[in-house]
C-alpha cells in the first residue's frame, strides 16, 4: 500500500460530514466518507451515536416519504458495516432505527389519544383557545390561594416559602403549577401548529381564536394533560438519545406489581447509573443553584437597597438603565446578569440575538409589568390574564419604554413562540394571522428575567463566551481587593503557547484558574450532553496549564517570582455561572465565581431573615458554617473549599430521586426516574451541616418577636402623631 493510500486510510470519522449526509439523506455521501476510513467496531458505535443524536431524523408526526428514505439509508449502512467490520456490526445500526421508531411511537400515541378525547373533536382553533383560557383561569386560582396562604400564615420560612393547599388540603407548589401551565400551553400550541401547518418561517402564527366557555375549558383539561405527557416523553427520548441508558418494554408478569390491568405494557427508561450519573447530577445542581442565587439576590437587594422604591413603571416615558428602571425586578435582573457574566451589561455593546443585553432586559421587564398590571386588578378573573395587543400598540409601549422601534420589532421577533421554544417563559408572545399578538401573562408575571434571557439565547445557539476577557479581569480584581497576589500572562515553550487567566500565588501554593463564561443547560438533555463534553475539554486545558508550570519552572520564576518555584500547583476551572463539582476531573477542580467570592469575603455561611419595622427593614443573619479555620482565609482553606464547595455540598444533601409516571395511550404507560430537590428549609439546612436547628430557629423567632414589639411601638407613635396633627389649634 502506498504512503498516499495509508494517509487516506488514516482519516478519522468526522461528525460534520456525517451530519451533511444525514441532512441530505444521502447514503452515497456517507459511503464516500466511510471508504476513506479503516472502519472499526468502535467507529461504528461512534457513527451510530451521531445518527441517534441527529434530531431531524426523529419524525414526531408521520412523514412517509422521509421515513421510506431513512429506512433505505439504514439498510445500506447495515450491509456496509457487515461487509467491512463483521457480522455483529449491523446490530448497532438496526438498534438505532429501533430506538427512533419507539420514540416516534410515543409521540404518535399521544396524538392519537388526544384526537379521541372530546376536545379532540372540536376545531383546532377551539382547542387552542380553550387550552390558553383554561391555563389563565388556573393561574387566577393559584394566585388566589397564594394570597390567602400569605394572609393566613403565622410565620414564614423564607428558605421554604409559603405553603399553598388545594381543595383537598394537599400542599401544592405554586412554582410547579406555573411551570406546568407555561410548558403545557407551549407544547399544546406547538403540537397544533405541527398538525395544522401554522408555522411561518419557524414561528407559530395562529388563526383567529374564538371565545370559549366553561365546557370547552373543562374539555381542554385532556389537552393540557397530554401536552405535559408530550413534554415528559420529549425529555425522556432526549435523555435516551443523548445521555444513553435504555428503554425496556415490560409486558405480562414483567410489569411492576399493582399495575392497572388496563395497561398492557410499561415503557421503563433506565438511565445511566440510575439517573445519578455525574453528568446529570452536577448539571441539575448548577441550574437549581442559579435559581436560588437569583432569588436570594432579589431579597437582599429589596431589603438593603429598597429597589421597590426606585422604579418609574411603564405608564410614562422611561430611558434605558442606568438612567431609569421600570421595575424592581429590572434592577435586580441587571445586577444579577452583570454578576453572573462578570461584566457590567450597561457597558456591553454586543448584540446577541440582535439585541444588547440591556435591551433584552428592558423588553422582558416591560412584558412582566404588563402582566403585573393585570394581576393587581381587584378580583381579577382568568379572562384578565389573556391579553391581546395589536402589534403596533405593543411596539408603541416598548418604544415609549426606551427601545428604539427597530429594536422593539427585533425583541418581539425573538420572544414569539416558535418551533423549538422550550416554554412560555422564554417566548411569552404568540402571533396571530390578523396582526395581533397574545401575551400569555401567567408566564411573564412569574418569569425569572435573567434565566429567561440566558435560556432564550442558549436555545438559539447564542453564546456569551466572547466576554470571557471581562470575566477574567473581574476575577483578578476579586483577588486583588482581598490582598491576594494574582497574575495573568502568556508563555511559549517548545513551540507551545500557554495562556493563563489567573494564577494565584498564596502561601505555599500556586492556584491556576482557567476562567469560563458559558451558559448553563437549562436542564435540557441535549445541552447537558454538549455542556459535559465542554467540561471534559476544560479540565484538559486547565491540567495542561498546571503541568506547564511544573515542567517549566523558569515560567514561574519569570512571571511570578523565584520564591514560588517548586511550590504545589493546584488546577481549577472557574465558571461564572454556579457550576461546581465535588469530584475533580483528572486532578482538576471545578468551582464558580459566587462560591469563590463568598469564601474570600464572608467568614460564615449565614441564613438571612428580613424583619420589617416601620419604613425600615432589619436583615438578621444567623451563622451556620465557618469557612476559615482562623480569622482570615488561607491557601489551605481555599484548597478544602475547592475540594468540597460548601454551597454545592448543601445542595447535594437535598437531592432525591423521584419517578415520573405518565401514559402515552390507553394501554401503555411510561416510568422514568428523575432527579429532584427536597424543599430547603432553615431546619434542613442546619441538619445538612450538623448545626443545632432548634437553636437557630429559636434565635430567629426571638428576633422576630422583638421586631413585632418594635413594629407595634412604631405604629402607636405614628397614631399618636397623627392625633396631634389633627387636633384643632
XYZ file of C-alpha atoms in Angstrom:
729
model
C 0.000 0.000 0.000
C 1.400 3.419 -0.930
C 2.088 6.259 1.505
C -0.812 8.181 -0.040
C -3.163 5.237 0.491
C -2.030 4.921 4.115
C -2.727 8.626 4.625
C -6.218 8.190 3.212
C -6.931 5.189 5.439
C -5.761 7.180 8.474
C -8.638 9.652 8.105
C -10.925 9.776 11.144
C -14.718 9.726 11.291
C -15.929 13.310 11.043
C -19.191 14.346 12.658
C -19.696 17.292 10.295
C -19.530 15.040 7.210
C -21.863 12.520 8.844
C -24.397 15.276 9.573
C -24.210 16.531 5.977
C -25.079 13.059 4.715
C -27.921 12.744 7.236
C -29.283 16.170 6.343
C -29.482 15.156 2.684
C -30.459 11.535 3.489
C -27.618 10.755 1.103
C -26.145 7.274 1.597
C -23.643 7.751 -1.239
C -22.188 10.797 0.509
C -21.718 8.907 3.788
C -20.333 5.852 1.983
C -17.718 8.029 0.269
C -16.570 9.259 3.686
C -16.563 5.773 5.253
C -14.454 4.398 2.422
C -11.648 6.724 3.491
C -11.600 5.246 6.996
C -10.246 1.957 8.335
C -13.632 1.357 9.936
C -13.666 -0.495 13.294
C -16.445 -1.652 15.604
C -15.647 1.353 17.793
C -16.124 3.638 14.782
C -19.498 2.016 14.101
C -20.552 2.805 17.676
C -19.458 6.427 17.300
C -21.244 6.701 13.941
C -24.456 5.283 15.386
C -24.202 7.802 18.224
C -24.068 10.648 15.709
C -27.135 9.254 13.934
C -29.050 8.664 17.167
C -28.424 12.248 18.256
C -29.472 13.718 14.898
C -32.863 15.079 15.981
C -34.112 15.874 12.472
C -34.303 12.134 11.848
C -36.958 11.703 14.560
C -40.343 12.031 12.844
C -42.734 13.046 15.621
C -45.511 13.233 13.055
C -45.946 10.751 10.164
C -43.690 11.605 7.190
C -43.998 8.612 4.891
C -41.638 9.756 2.136
C -38.926 10.703 4.609
C -39.318 7.506 6.635
C -39.011 5.384 3.492
C -35.737 7.113 2.534
C -34.446 6.792 6.076
C -35.089 3.034 6.174
C -33.303 2.568 2.851
C -30.350 4.532 4.256
C -30.215 2.300 7.361
C -30.391 -0.828 5.188
C -27.445 0.311 3.068
C -25.441 1.215 6.171
C -26.146 -2.146 7.834
C -24.994 -4.001 4.727
C -21.857 -1.877 4.500
C -20.727 -2.411 8.111
C -21.462 -6.150 7.828
C -19.117 -6.342 4.848
C -16.349 -4.143 6.255
C -16.500 -4.719 10.032
C -18.200 -8.035 10.730
C -21.443 -9.921 11.303
C -22.117 -8.215 14.684
C -21.789 -4.645 13.412
C -25.263 -4.359 11.773
C -26.892 -4.915 15.173
C -25.677 -1.482 16.275
C -27.243 0.100 13.189
C -30.621 -1.634 13.486
C -30.708 -0.766 17.215
C -30.607 2.955 16.376
C -33.532 2.617 13.974
C -35.459 0.647 16.616
C -34.911 3.437 19.159
C -36.125 6.056 16.694
C -39.248 4.069 15.864
C -40.039 3.567 19.551
C -39.635 7.296 20.167
C -41.930 8.102 17.244
C -44.458 5.572 18.531
C -44.611 7.511 21.808
C -45.281 10.856 20.148
C -47.896 9.479 17.775
C -49.683 7.547 20.510
C -50.126 10.760 22.487
C -51.587 12.472 19.423
C -53.959 9.532 18.865
C -55.234 9.774 22.452
C -55.801 13.497 22.107
C -57.707 13.008 18.858
C -60.133 10.604 20.585
C -60.884 12.951 23.520
C -63.966 15.187 23.490
C -61.803 18.249 22.925
C -60.184 16.406 20.011
C -63.475 16.581 18.149
C -63.511 20.379 18.423
C -61.944 22.532 15.681
C -58.236 23.193 16.193
C -58.868 26.884 16.894
C -61.236 25.990 19.741
C -58.751 23.509 21.205
C -56.019 26.133 21.349
C -58.295 28.889 22.673
C -59.673 26.568 25.366
C -56.184 25.471 26.433
C -54.910 29.041 26.809
C -58.087 30.152 28.582
C -58.002 27.209 30.997
C -54.388 27.960 31.894
C -55.299 31.587 32.643
C -58.179 30.502 34.904
C -55.945 28.006 36.716
C -53.369 30.743 37.208
C -56.003 33.055 38.697
C -56.918 30.261 41.113
C -53.325 29.643 42.223
C -52.818 33.392 42.783
C -55.961 33.467 44.949
C -54.728 30.512 47.006
C -51.258 32.008 47.333
C -52.580 35.352 48.555
C -54.830 33.603 51.058
C -51.921 31.499 52.316
C -49.769 34.604 52.855
C -52.585 36.341 54.756
C -53.165 33.322 56.981
C -49.523 32.395 57.600
C -48.485 32.844 61.247
C -44.802 32.596 60.353
C -42.842 32.274 57.144
C -39.720 30.233 56.498
C -38.147 32.248 53.692
C -35.994 29.344 52.583
C -39.056 27.143 52.119
C -41.602 29.744 51.007
C -45.338 29.776 51.649
C -47.491 26.624 51.693
C -50.364 26.576 49.189
C -53.075 23.922 49.518
C -55.659 22.562 47.095
C -59.329 21.851 47.858
C -58.383 18.528 49.471
C -55.803 20.101 51.769
C -52.784 18.797 49.855
C -49.710 21.018 49.620
C -49.243 22.439 46.132
C -46.106 24.030 44.727
C -47.096 27.329 43.142
C -43.884 27.401 41.103
C -44.530 23.867 39.813
C -48.091 24.788 38.805
C -46.956 27.849 36.852
C -44.136 25.888 35.210
C -46.664 23.244 34.212
C -49.007 25.844 32.734
C -46.197 27.541 30.791
C -44.999 24.189 29.458
C -48.422 22.727 28.619
C -49.596 25.810 26.722
C -46.361 25.929 24.719
C -46.498 22.212 23.912
C -50.206 22.338 23.016
C -49.832 25.304 20.669
C -46.722 23.816 19.033
C -48.405 20.401 18.636
C -51.406 22.031 16.962
C -49.100 24.135 14.791
C -47.418 20.957 13.533
C -50.750 19.277 12.832
C -52.373 22.276 11.151
C -49.337 23.817 9.406
C -49.450 27.004 11.476
C -45.737 27.731 11.113
C -44.451 30.693 9.121
C -40.647 30.693 8.942
C -40.479 28.541 12.120
C -42.779 30.939 14.032
C -46.229 29.845 15.241
C -48.958 32.005 13.661
C -52.431 31.192 14.976
C -55.686 31.812 13.162
C -58.325 33.906 14.893
C -59.237 32.305 18.234
C -62.936 32.051 19.140
C -64.448 32.854 22.538
C -64.718 29.702 24.660
C -66.965 28.841 27.567
C -66.654 26.687 30.680
C -67.442 23.452 28.825
C -64.568 23.886 26.367
C -62.228 24.877 29.197
C -63.212 21.718 31.063
C -62.696 19.553 27.990
C -59.286 21.132 27.357
C -58.027 19.502 30.534
C -57.263 16.492 28.344
C -55.184 18.699 26.036
C -53.300 20.115 28.997
C -52.566 16.662 30.396
C -51.453 15.212 27.064
C -49.268 18.249 26.411
C -47.478 17.607 29.694
C -47.137 13.943 28.769
C -45.710 15.042 25.418
C -43.181 17.179 27.296
C -42.283 14.275 29.612
C -41.816 11.964 26.615
C -39.756 14.580 24.786
C -37.420 14.934 27.762
C -37.184 11.142 28.141
C -36.368 10.482 24.500
C -33.723 13.209 24.508
C -32.138 11.644 27.591
C -32.163 8.282 25.823
C -30.618 9.629 22.615
C -28.049 11.979 24.175
C -27.358 10.622 27.658
C -27.637 6.900 26.873
C -29.421 4.346 29.056
C -32.158 2.153 27.594
C -35.934 1.884 27.301
C -37.300 -1.530 28.223
C -40.798 -2.674 27.313
C -42.331 -4.651 30.175
C -45.338 -6.848 29.468
C -47.300 -9.512 31.355
C -45.518 -10.700 34.505
C -42.684 -8.225 33.854
C -44.928 -5.298 34.738
C -44.483 -3.805 38.232
C -46.890 -5.135 40.923
C -50.067 -3.096 41.189
C -50.063 -2.015 37.547
C -53.538 -1.075 36.320
C -54.817 -4.163 34.443
C -55.793 -1.955 31.515
C -52.106 -1.136 31.000
C -50.688 -3.856 28.788
C -47.143 -2.512 28.505
C -44.819 -0.369 30.611
C -42.045 1.532 28.874
C -39.357 1.795 31.540
C -36.469 4.173 30.957
C -33.288 3.104 32.750
C -30.765 5.964 32.650
C -27.055 5.527 33.220
C -26.240 4.949 36.922
C -29.946 5.019 37.792
C -30.094 8.695 36.808
C -27.380 9.717 39.276
C -24.507 9.987 36.826
C -22.070 12.847 37.441
C -23.141 14.385 34.150
C -26.800 14.708 35.144
C -26.347 15.402 38.862
C -23.869 18.267 38.570
C -25.802 19.831 35.729
C -29.069 19.644 37.690
C -27.417 21.193 40.749
C -25.920 24.039 38.725
C -29.293 25.046 37.303
C -31.009 24.813 40.703
C -28.271 26.851 42.371
C -28.617 29.549 39.724
C -32.326 29.879 40.549
C -31.549 30.029 44.276
C -28.892 32.651 43.761
C -31.197 34.922 41.798
C -33.985 34.667 44.393
C -31.611 35.350 47.267
C -30.070 38.341 45.498
C -33.515 39.859 44.928
C -34.431 39.561 48.621
C -31.157 41.131 49.718
C -31.407 43.990 47.207
C -35.015 44.730 48.116
C -34.174 44.825 51.816
C -30.792 46.566 51.716
C -31.275 48.940 48.756
C -35.076 49.434 48.693
C -35.200 48.730 44.955
C -39.012 48.657 45.069
C -38.934 52.430 45.615
C -36.627 53.214 42.670
C -38.681 52.227 39.621
C -40.653 54.506 37.287
C -43.142 51.994 35.851
C -44.235 51.711 32.232
C -47.077 54.246 32.013
C -44.781 57.135 31.101
C -41.533 57.517 29.204
C -38.599 55.506 30.522
C -34.977 55.590 29.434
C -32.781 52.510 29.418
C -30.779 51.639 32.553
C -28.926 53.002 34.362
C -30.960 56.201 33.824
C -34.350 54.633 34.556
C -35.691 51.295 35.770
C -39.271 50.250 35.062
C -39.480 47.790 37.984
C -37.527 46.434 40.954
C -37.215 43.168 39.007
C -35.357 45.041 36.262
C -32.880 46.486 38.766
C -32.303 43.067 40.296
C -32.041 41.352 36.929
C -29.488 43.840 35.622
C -27.285 43.467 38.688
C -27.669 39.668 38.666
C -26.789 39.346 34.976
C -23.740 41.545 35.480
C -22.603 39.439 38.452
C -23.264 36.179 36.615
C -21.388 37.234 33.479
C -18.592 39.062 35.255
C -19.036 42.399 33.472
C -21.411 45.366 33.564
C -24.105 44.836 30.948
C -24.762 48.598 30.760
C -21.341 48.948 29.114
C -21.792 45.981 26.768
C -22.453 46.951 23.150
C -22.577 43.388 21.762
C -25.902 42.221 20.278
C -26.510 38.521 20.958
C -29.674 37.594 19.089
C -29.715 41.085 17.573
C -30.223 42.964 20.864
C -27.998 44.341 23.585
C -28.447 42.502 26.879
C -29.784 45.783 28.270
C -32.490 45.721 25.573
C -33.358 42.075 26.242
C -33.683 43.040 29.889
C -35.942 46.043 29.230
C -38.190 44.060 26.885
C -38.844 41.262 29.371
C -39.253 43.784 32.215
C -41.940 45.659 30.249
C -43.828 42.432 29.464
C -43.642 41.473 33.138
C -45.068 44.847 34.167
C -47.904 44.472 31.655
C -48.727 41.159 33.288
C -48.426 42.568 36.813
C -50.960 45.254 35.943
C -53.482 42.504 35.223
C -52.636 40.644 38.433
C -53.133 43.788 40.520
C -56.692 44.259 39.304
C -59.174 43.653 42.091
C -60.669 40.139 41.916
C -59.030 39.501 38.557
C -60.642 36.526 36.822
C -58.969 34.170 34.384
C -60.066 36.386 31.484
C -57.839 39.197 32.801
C -54.739 37.092 32.220
C -55.315 36.673 28.497
C -54.181 39.961 26.941
C -54.223 40.612 23.200
C -52.388 43.531 21.568
C -52.399 44.942 18.089
C -48.699 44.636 17.287
C -48.317 48.376 16.749
C -49.721 49.001 20.267
C -47.145 46.701 21.843
C -44.397 48.306 19.779
C -45.523 51.754 20.992
C -45.271 50.619 24.618
C -41.803 49.152 24.119
C -40.667 52.269 22.264
C -42.015 54.547 24.991
C -40.071 52.440 27.476
C -36.717 53.046 25.834
C -36.404 50.582 22.940
C -35.912 52.088 19.501
C -38.555 50.981 17.010
C -36.363 48.533 15.106
C -35.078 47.115 18.404
C -38.649 46.655 19.662
C -39.511 44.826 16.428
C -36.499 42.575 16.923
C -37.411 41.874 20.552
C -40.889 40.721 19.546
C -39.391 38.531 16.802
C -37.171 36.851 19.405
C -39.900 36.275 22.014
C -42.791 34.959 19.912
C -43.460 31.233 20.199
C -41.570 29.231 17.577
C -40.943 25.639 16.572
C -38.153 24.973 19.098
C -39.462 27.062 22.023
C -38.967 25.337 25.378
C -41.841 27.039 27.213
C -43.790 30.270 27.527
C -41.255 31.882 29.907
C -38.701 32.380 27.131
C -41.318 33.125 24.468
C -44.480 34.523 26.114
C -45.886 36.074 22.919
C -47.969 34.259 20.282
C -48.559 35.719 16.829
C -51.970 35.686 15.128
C -52.807 35.958 11.443
C -54.738 39.188 11.915
C -51.602 41.014 13.102
C -52.432 40.775 16.774
C -50.211 39.310 19.472
C -51.253 37.304 22.518
C -49.375 37.966 25.756
C -49.552 34.894 27.995
C -49.403 36.797 31.272
C -49.080 33.818 33.691
C -45.612 33.248 32.239
C -44.410 36.858 32.316
C -45.721 37.567 35.822
C -43.639 34.716 37.225
C -40.714 34.900 34.798
C -37.199 34.948 36.196
C -35.831 37.503 33.745
C -32.106 36.565 33.829
C -32.976 32.874 33.393
C -35.345 33.675 30.521
C -32.704 35.750 28.724
C -29.979 33.132 29.177
C -32.337 30.315 28.176
C -33.611 32.136 25.085
C -30.081 32.900 23.911
C -28.895 29.366 24.675
C -31.801 27.866 22.734
C -30.803 29.995 19.750
C -27.164 28.931 19.996
C -26.025 32.383 21.135
C -23.019 32.150 23.463
C -21.790 34.934 25.724
C -18.300 33.462 25.911
C -16.905 36.316 23.810
C -16.970 38.341 27.002
C -14.601 35.913 28.697
C -11.822 38.523 28.975
C -14.065 40.776 31.054
C -14.857 37.885 33.393
C -11.167 37.050 33.745
C -10.393 40.651 34.706
C -13.286 40.607 37.189
C -11.841 37.520 38.901
C -8.376 39.063 39.110
C -9.932 42.179 40.670
C -11.636 39.970 43.283
C -8.284 38.547 44.382
C -6.592 41.963 44.340
C -9.225 43.585 46.545
C -8.686 40.738 49.005
C -4.921 41.463 49.031
C -4.014 38.186 47.294
C -1.398 38.169 44.531
C -2.754 37.191 41.131
C -1.032 37.055 37.738
C -2.138 36.802 34.109
C 0.364 36.111 31.341
C 1.214 34.043 28.265
C 4.323 31.918 27.861
C 5.793 29.979 24.956
C 7.870 26.830 25.394
C 8.888 24.148 22.871
C 6.557 25.572 20.246
C 3.518 25.587 22.534
C 1.701 28.652 23.873
C 0.290 28.701 27.405
C -2.202 31.451 28.298
C -3.027 31.922 31.981
C -6.226 33.721 33.014
C -5.443 33.876 36.743
C -2.538 32.337 38.657
C -2.870 32.977 42.393
C 0.317 32.873 44.466
C -0.817 32.253 48.026
C 1.218 30.860 50.919
C 2.994 27.759 49.567
C 0.585 27.138 46.680
C 0.081 28.279 43.096
C -3.601 28.109 42.115
C -4.170 28.026 38.355
C -7.683 29.229 37.496
C -8.967 28.670 33.960
C -11.921 31.088 33.723
C -15.018 30.086 31.739
C -18.017 32.243 30.924
C -20.556 29.787 29.483
C -24.337 29.363 29.622
C -25.865 26.502 31.589
C -28.045 23.827 30.023
C -31.417 24.856 31.454
C -31.823 21.105 32.194
C -32.271 20.325 28.507
C -30.679 16.881 27.860
C -29.227 17.998 24.525
C -27.481 20.928 26.195
C -26.430 18.683 29.093
C -24.612 16.414 26.630
C -22.686 19.201 24.914
C -22.015 21.032 28.182
C -20.442 17.875 29.620
C -18.227 17.496 26.542
C -17.043 21.045 27.104
C -16.414 20.382 30.812
C -14.090 17.498 29.895
C -12.266 19.752 27.446
C -11.932 22.483 30.083
C -10.343 20.008 32.515
C -7.726 19.116 29.901
C -6.987 22.809 29.290
C -6.505 23.543 32.993
C -4.389 20.410 33.540
C -2.164 21.370 30.587
C -1.566 24.831 32.069
C -0.759 23.447 35.519
C 1.591 20.827 34.054
C 3.490 23.542 32.178
C 4.260 25.375 35.447
C 5.636 22.124 36.867
C 7.574 21.237 33.716
C 8.992 24.708 33.037
C 9.953 26.281 36.395
C 11.527 29.187 34.515
C 7.969 30.354 33.667
C 7.208 30.581 37.387
C 10.491 32.361 38.084
C 9.983 34.917 35.326
C 6.251 35.633 35.606
C 5.521 35.084 39.317
C 8.720 35.004 41.334
C 11.635 32.718 42.150
C 10.263 32.115 45.663
C 7.375 30.150 44.112
C 9.492 27.741 42.079
C 8.789 24.179 43.191
C 5.611 25.093 45.113
C 2.498 22.931 44.826
C 0.376 23.718 41.749
C -3.413 23.288 42.046
C -5.534 23.486 38.878
C -9.154 24.613 38.834
C -11.742 25.627 36.259
C -13.687 28.660 37.470
C -17.159 29.215 35.988
C -19.062 32.489 36.011
C -22.328 30.573 36.474
C -22.728 28.264 39.510
C -21.235 25.049 38.135
C -19.082 23.220 40.704
C -18.094 19.619 41.382
C -17.216 17.541 44.414
C -15.008 15.216 42.367
C -12.149 16.633 40.274
C -11.623 15.539 36.672
C -8.062 14.367 36.060
C -6.969 16.233 39.173
C -8.667 19.484 38.120
C -11.193 21.076 40.498
C -14.332 22.899 39.363
C -15.763 25.852 41.230
C -17.722 29.009 40.415
C -17.454 32.726 40.978
C -20.206 33.038 43.596
C -18.711 30.233 45.699
C -15.188 31.664 45.419
C -16.206 35.245 46.234
C -18.336 34.158 49.187
C -15.410 32.121 50.528
C -12.945 35.006 50.198
C -15.178 37.758 51.580
C -17.509 36.101 54.087
C -16.201 34.212 57.087
C -19.532 32.432 57.590
C -22.346 30.959 55.568
C -25.467 32.562 57.041
C -29.240 32.254 56.974
C -30.737 35.689 56.318
C -34.205 36.718 57.542
C -35.694 40.220 56.990
C -37.882 41.878 59.652
C -39.906 44.966 58.680
C -40.084 47.758 61.298
C -41.959 50.820 60.083
C -40.214 52.097 56.961
C -37.006 50.286 57.849
C -36.039 46.642 57.411
C -33.765 44.704 59.728
C -31.863 41.896 57.971
C -30.906 39.364 60.631
C -28.082 36.948 59.808
C -27.548 33.641 61.604
C -24.228 31.845 61.038
C -24.384 28.166 60.040
C -20.912 27.360 58.712
C -17.434 28.862 59.177
C -15.308 28.752 56.023
C -11.931 29.592 57.560
C -10.009 27.890 60.341
C -8.610 31.199 61.576
C -9.572 34.861 61.446
C -8.768 35.180 57.739
C -8.710 32.787 54.774
C -5.605 30.807 53.883
C -4.479 28.746 50.913
C -5.268 25.575 52.867
C -8.818 26.847 53.455
C -9.199 27.502 49.736
C -7.889 24.049 48.854
C -10.521 22.480 51.118
C -13.233 24.671 49.591
C -12.206 23.680 46.057
C -12.406 20.004 47.031
C -15.829 20.408 48.668
C -17.587 23.649 47.607
C -19.960 24.245 50.504
C -22.961 25.631 48.565
C -22.776 22.570 46.308
C -22.465 20.188 49.259
C -25.543 21.773 50.830
C -27.484 21.283 47.590
C -26.349 17.640 47.319
C -27.779 16.976 50.786
C -31.206 17.972 49.460
C -31.174 15.749 46.368
C -33.579 12.879 45.950
C -34.884 10.654 43.171
C -38.495 10.586 42.143
C -40.347 8.622 39.488
C -42.302 10.231 36.673
C -45.330 8.152 35.619
C -47.458 9.015 32.607
C -49.425 7.369 29.830
C -48.891 7.579 26.093
C -52.001 5.582 25.219
C -54.888 3.758 26.882
C -52.783 0.583 27.131
C -49.224 1.931 27.521
C -47.616 3.789 30.395
C -44.126 5.161 30.946
C -41.985 5.317 34.064
C -38.710 7.204 34.349
C -36.539 8.277 37.290
C -35.807 11.984 37.673
C -33.549 13.949 39.999
C -35.468 16.384 42.181
C -34.671 18.521 45.185
C -36.303 18.312 48.567
C -37.557 21.676 49.873
C -34.714 23.521 51.604
C -35.866 24.915 54.908
C -33.944 26.535 57.735
C -34.146 23.241 59.629
C -32.987 21.092 56.715
C -30.079 23.451 56.008
C -28.992 23.251 59.650
C -29.248 19.478 59.698
C -27.245 19.207 56.477
C -24.285 20.992 58.088
C -24.639 19.463 61.552
C -25.866 22.616 63.295
C -28.459 22.611 66.114
C -31.578 23.504 64.129
C -33.709 24.242 67.204
C -31.171 26.775 68.465
C -31.060 28.583 65.106
C -34.860 28.612 64.721
C -35.278 29.845 68.313
C -32.820 32.660 67.629
C -34.773 33.657 64.508
C -38.081 33.535 66.406
C -36.610 35.630 69.222
C -35.559 38.343 66.772
C -38.960 38.075 65.084
C -40.697 38.588 68.440
C -38.587 41.636 69.239
C -39.272 43.051 65.775
C -43.001 42.552 66.307
C -42.850 44.537 69.554
C -40.945 47.329 67.814
C -43.488 47.362 64.987
C -46.304 47.863 67.497
C -44.431 50.674 69.233
C -43.761 52.406 65.915
C -47.430 52.016 64.987
C -48.578 53.607 68.284
C -46.182 56.523 67.873
C -47.452 57.162 64.359
C -51.052 57.004 65.525
C -50.303 59.454 68.361
C -48.503 61.797 65.994
C -51.477 61.759 63.655
C -53.843 62.718 66.528
C -51.634 65.665 67.497
C -51.532 66.911 63.892
C -55.330 66.647 63.609
C -56.083 68.429 66.927
C -57.636 71.906 66.316
C -55.452 74.802 67.495
